[in-house]
PDB file of C-alpha atoms in Angstrom:
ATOM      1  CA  UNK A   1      -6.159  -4.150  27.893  1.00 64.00           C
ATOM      2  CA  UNK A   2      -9.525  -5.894  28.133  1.00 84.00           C
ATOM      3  CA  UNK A   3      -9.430  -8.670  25.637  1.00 88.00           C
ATOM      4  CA  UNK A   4     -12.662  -7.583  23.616  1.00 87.00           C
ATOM      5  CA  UNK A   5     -10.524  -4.336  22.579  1.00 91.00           C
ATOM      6  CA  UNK A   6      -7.601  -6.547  21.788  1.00 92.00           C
ATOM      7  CA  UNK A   7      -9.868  -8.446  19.017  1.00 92.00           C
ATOM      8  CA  UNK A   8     -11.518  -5.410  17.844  1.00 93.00           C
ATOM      9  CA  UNK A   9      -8.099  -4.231  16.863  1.00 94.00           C
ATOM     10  CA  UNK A  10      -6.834  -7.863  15.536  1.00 94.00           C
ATOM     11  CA  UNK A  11     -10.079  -7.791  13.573  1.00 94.00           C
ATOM     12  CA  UNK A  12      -9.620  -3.913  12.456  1.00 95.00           C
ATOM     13  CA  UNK A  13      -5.737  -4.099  11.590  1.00 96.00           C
ATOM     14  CA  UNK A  14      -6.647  -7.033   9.327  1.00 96.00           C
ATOM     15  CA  UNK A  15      -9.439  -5.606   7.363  1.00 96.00           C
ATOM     16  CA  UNK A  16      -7.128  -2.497   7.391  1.00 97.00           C
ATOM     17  CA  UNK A  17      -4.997  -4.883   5.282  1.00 97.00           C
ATOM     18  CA  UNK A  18      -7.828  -6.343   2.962  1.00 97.00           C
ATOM     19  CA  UNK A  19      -8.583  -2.714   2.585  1.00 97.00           C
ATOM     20  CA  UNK A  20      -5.077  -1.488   1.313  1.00 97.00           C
ATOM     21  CA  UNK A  21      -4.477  -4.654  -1.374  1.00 97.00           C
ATOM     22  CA  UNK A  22      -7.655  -3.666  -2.278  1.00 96.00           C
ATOM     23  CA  UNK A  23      -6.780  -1.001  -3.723  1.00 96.00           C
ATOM     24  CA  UNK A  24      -3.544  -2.189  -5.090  1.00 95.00           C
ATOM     25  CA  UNK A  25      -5.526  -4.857  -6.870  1.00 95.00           C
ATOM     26  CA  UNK A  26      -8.499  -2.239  -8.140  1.00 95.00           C
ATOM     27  CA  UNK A  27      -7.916   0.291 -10.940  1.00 92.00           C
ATOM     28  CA  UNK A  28      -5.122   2.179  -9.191  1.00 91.00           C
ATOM     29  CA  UNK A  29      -2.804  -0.431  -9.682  1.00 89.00           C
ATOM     30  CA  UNK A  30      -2.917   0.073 -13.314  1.00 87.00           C
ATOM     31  CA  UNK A  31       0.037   0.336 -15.353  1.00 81.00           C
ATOM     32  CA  UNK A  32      -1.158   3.074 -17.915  1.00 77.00           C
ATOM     33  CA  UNK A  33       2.146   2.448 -20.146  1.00 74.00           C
ATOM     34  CA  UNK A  34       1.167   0.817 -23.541  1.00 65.00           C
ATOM     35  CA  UNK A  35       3.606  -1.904 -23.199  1.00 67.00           C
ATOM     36  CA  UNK A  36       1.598  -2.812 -19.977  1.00 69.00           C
ATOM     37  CA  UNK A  37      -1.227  -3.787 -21.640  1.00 74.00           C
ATOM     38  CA  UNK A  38      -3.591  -2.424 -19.326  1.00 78.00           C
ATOM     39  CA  UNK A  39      -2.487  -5.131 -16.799  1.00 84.00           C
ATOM     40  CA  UNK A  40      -2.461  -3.873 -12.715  1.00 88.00           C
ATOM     41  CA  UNK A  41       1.119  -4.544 -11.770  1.00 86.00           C
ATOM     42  CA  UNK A  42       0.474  -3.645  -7.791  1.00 92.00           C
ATOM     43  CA  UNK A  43      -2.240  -6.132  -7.344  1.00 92.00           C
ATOM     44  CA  UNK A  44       0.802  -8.796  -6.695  1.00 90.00           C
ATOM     45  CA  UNK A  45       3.668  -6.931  -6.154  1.00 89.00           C
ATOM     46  CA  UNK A  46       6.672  -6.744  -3.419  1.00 88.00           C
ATOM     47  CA  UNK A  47       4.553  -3.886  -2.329  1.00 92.00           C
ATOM     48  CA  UNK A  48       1.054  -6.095  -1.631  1.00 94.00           C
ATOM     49  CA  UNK A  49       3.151  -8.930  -0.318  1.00 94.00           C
ATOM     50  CA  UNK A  50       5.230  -7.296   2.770  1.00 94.00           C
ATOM     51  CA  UNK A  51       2.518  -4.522   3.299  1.00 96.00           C
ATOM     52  CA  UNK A  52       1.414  -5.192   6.991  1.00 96.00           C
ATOM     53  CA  UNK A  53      -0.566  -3.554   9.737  1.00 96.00           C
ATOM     54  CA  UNK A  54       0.512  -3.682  13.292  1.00 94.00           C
ATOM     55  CA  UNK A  55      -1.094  -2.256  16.153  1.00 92.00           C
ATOM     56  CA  UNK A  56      -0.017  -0.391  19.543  1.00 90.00           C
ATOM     57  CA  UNK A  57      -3.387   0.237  20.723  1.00 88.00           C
ATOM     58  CA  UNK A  58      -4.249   2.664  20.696  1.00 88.00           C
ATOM     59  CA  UNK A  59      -2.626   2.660  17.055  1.00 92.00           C
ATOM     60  CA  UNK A  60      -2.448   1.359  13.658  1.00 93.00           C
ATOM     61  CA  UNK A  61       0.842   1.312  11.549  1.00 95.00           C
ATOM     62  CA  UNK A  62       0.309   0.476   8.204  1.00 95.00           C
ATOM     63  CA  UNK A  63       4.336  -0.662   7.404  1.00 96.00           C
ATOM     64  CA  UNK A  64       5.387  -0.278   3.251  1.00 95.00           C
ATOM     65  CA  UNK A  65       8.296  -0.483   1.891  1.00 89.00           C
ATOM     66  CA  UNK A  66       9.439   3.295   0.321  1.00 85.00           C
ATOM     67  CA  UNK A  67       8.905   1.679  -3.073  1.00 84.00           C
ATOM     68  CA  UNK A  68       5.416   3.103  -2.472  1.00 93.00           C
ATOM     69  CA  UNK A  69       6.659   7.058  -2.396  1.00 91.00           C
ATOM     70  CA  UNK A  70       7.663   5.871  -6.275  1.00 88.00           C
ATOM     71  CA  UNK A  71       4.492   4.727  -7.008  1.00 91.00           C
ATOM     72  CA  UNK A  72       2.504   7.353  -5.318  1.00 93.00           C
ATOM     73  CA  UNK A  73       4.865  10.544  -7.102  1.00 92.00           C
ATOM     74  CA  UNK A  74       5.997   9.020 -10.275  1.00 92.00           C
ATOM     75  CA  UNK A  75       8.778  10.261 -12.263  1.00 92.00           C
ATOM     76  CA  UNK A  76       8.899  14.050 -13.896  1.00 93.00           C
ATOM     77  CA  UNK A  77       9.984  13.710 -17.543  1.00 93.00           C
ATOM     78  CA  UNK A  78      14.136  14.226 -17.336  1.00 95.00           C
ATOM     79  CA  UNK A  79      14.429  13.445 -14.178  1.00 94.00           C
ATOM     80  CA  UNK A  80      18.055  11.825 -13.400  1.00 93.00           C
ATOM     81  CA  UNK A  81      18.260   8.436 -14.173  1.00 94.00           C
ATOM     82  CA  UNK A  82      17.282   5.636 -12.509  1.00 91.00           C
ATOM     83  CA  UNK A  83      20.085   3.618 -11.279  1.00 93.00           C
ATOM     84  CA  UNK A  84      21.162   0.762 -13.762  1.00 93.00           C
ATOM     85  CA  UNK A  85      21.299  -1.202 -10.611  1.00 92.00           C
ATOM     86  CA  UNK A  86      17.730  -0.645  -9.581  1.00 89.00           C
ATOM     87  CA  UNK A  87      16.807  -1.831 -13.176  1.00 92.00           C
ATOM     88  CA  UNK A  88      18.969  -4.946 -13.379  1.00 94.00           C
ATOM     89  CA  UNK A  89      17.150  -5.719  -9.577  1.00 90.00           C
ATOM     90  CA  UNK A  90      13.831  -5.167 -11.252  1.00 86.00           C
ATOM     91  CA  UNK A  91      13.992  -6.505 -14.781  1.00 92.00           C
ATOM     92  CA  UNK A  92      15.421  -9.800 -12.841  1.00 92.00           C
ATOM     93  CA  UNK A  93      12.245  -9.562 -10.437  1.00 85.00           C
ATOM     94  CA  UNK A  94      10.214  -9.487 -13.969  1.00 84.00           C
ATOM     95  CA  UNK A  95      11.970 -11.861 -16.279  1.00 91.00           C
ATOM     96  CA  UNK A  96      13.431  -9.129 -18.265  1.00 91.00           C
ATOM     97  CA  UNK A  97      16.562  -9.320 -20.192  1.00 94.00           C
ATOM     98  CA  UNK A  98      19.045  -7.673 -17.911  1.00 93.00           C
ATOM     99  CA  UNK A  99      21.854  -7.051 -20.385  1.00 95.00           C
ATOM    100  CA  UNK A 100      23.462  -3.423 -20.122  1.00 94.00           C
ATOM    101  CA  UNK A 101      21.881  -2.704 -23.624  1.00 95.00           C
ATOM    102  CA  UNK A 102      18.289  -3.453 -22.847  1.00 95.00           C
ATOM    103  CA  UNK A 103      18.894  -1.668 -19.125  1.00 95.00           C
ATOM    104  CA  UNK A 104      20.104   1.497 -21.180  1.00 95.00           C
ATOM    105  CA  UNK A 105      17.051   1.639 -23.280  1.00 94.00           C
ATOM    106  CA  UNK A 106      14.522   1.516 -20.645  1.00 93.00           C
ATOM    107  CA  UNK A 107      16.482   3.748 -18.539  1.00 94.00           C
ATOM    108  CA  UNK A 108      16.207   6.389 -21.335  1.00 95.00           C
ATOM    109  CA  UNK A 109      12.309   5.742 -22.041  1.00 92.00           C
ATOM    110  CA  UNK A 110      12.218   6.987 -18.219  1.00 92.00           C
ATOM    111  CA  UNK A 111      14.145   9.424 -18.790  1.00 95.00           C
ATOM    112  CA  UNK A 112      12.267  10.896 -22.041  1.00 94.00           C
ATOM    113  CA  UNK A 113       8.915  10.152 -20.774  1.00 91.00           C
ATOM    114  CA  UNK A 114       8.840   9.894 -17.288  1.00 91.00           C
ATOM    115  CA  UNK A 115       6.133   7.783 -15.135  1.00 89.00           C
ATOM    116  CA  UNK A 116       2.703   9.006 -14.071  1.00 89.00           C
ATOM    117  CA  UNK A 117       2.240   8.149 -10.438  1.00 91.00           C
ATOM    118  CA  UNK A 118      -0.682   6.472  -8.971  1.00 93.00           C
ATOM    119  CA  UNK A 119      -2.709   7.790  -6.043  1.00 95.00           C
ATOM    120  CA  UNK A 120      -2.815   4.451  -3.966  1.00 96.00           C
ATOM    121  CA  UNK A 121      -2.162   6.313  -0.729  1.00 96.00           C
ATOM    122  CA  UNK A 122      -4.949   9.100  -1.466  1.00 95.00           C
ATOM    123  CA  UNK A 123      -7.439   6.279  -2.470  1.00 97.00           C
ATOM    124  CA  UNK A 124      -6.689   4.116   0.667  1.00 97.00           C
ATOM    125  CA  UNK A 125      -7.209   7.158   2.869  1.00 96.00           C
ATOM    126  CA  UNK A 126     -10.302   8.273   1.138  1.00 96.00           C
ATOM    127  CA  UNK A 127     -11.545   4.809   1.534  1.00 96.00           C
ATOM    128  CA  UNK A 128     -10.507   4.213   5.309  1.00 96.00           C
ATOM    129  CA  UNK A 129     -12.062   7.203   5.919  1.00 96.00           C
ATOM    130  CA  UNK A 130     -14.903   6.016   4.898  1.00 96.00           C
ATOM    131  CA  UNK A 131     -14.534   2.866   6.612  1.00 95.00           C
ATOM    132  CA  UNK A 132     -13.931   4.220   9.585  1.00 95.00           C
ATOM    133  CA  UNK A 133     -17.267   6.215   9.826  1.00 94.00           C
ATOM    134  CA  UNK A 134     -19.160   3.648   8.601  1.00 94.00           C
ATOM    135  CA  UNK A 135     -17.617   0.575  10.207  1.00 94.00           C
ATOM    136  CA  UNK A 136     -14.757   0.621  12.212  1.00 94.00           C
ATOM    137  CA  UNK A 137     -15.667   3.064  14.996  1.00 94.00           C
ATOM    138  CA  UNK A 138     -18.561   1.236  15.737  1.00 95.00           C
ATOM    139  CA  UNK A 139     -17.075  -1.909  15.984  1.00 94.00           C
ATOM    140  CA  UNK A 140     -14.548  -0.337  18.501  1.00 93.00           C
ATOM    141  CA  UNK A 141     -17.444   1.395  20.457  1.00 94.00           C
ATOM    142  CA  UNK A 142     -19.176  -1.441  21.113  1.00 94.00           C
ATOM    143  CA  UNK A 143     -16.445  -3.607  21.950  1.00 93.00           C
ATOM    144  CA  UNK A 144     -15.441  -0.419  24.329  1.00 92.00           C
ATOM    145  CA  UNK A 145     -18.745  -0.474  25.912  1.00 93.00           C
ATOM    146  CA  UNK A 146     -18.942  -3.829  26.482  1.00 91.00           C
ATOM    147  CA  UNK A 147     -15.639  -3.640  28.483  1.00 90.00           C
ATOM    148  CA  UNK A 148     -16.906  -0.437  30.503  1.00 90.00           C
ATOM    149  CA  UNK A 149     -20.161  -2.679  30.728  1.00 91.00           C
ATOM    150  CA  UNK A 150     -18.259  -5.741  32.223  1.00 88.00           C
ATOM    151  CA  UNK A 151     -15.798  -3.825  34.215  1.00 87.00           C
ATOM    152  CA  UNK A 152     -18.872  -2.049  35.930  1.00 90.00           C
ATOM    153  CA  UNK A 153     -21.070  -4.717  36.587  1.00 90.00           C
ATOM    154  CA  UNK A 154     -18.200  -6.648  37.832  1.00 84.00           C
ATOM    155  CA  UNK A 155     -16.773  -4.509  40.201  1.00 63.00           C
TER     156      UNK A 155
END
């Protein structure tokens, strides 16, 4: 692969990146709960830190951890409960008391009210779409042409 494509996709995967904890870090990643405060817990969360784009060129993969499928969905009202385990893992993670009690209590508040989930996946697509139309392809074109350009004049 002609080296020109290689750092159109270097370039590309990266702002693929800056694109995707964009959006973790814009409205979306609002916490609409009242004990949140308003305060975006995605913007710096497991999820933005080992989020990643690699590329196979022809291909990006965009690599999250399956926490994001509970972001994206949410939790129906009554759902079964989340496992005390995952709780005690993430009210460590937050500096939460993780004392069976306190574990119970927000398990139930899930329970009763459920979570709303938050469209980070539609958003990112809608705006790599976008991206990609306005941006992206013609950064690959050109760096395509010039290695059709080089290769023919070349040879």
């Amino acid at each position: 692969m002609n080296d020109d494509i290689i750092k159109a996709f270097e370039i590309l995967s990266n702002d693929i990146l800056r694109l995707f904890k964009g959006v973790l870090a814009s409205d979306v990643g609002i916490n609409r709960k009242p004990r949140a405060n308003g305060r975006n817990t995605l913007k710096n969360s497991r999820l933005a830190q080992t989020a990643k784009v690699d590329t196979d060129i022809p291909f990006f993969k965009l690599i999250l951890n399956d926490y994001i499928d509970a972001i994206e969905n949410g939790r129906r009202v009554k759902a079964p409960l989340v496992p005390i385990n995952d709780l005690r893992d993430w009210a460590k993670r937050k500096g939460i008391s993780s004392d069976n009690r306190t574990l119970m209590l927000i398990q139930y508040a899930i329970w009763k009210d459920g979570i709303d989930g938050r469209p980070v996946m539609r958003t990112f697509w809608g705006l790599l779409d976008k991206e990609w139309s306005n941006t992206y392809s013609h950064i690959l074109y050109e760096a395509i042409l010039g290695s059709l350009t080089r290769y023919f004049n070349e040879g």
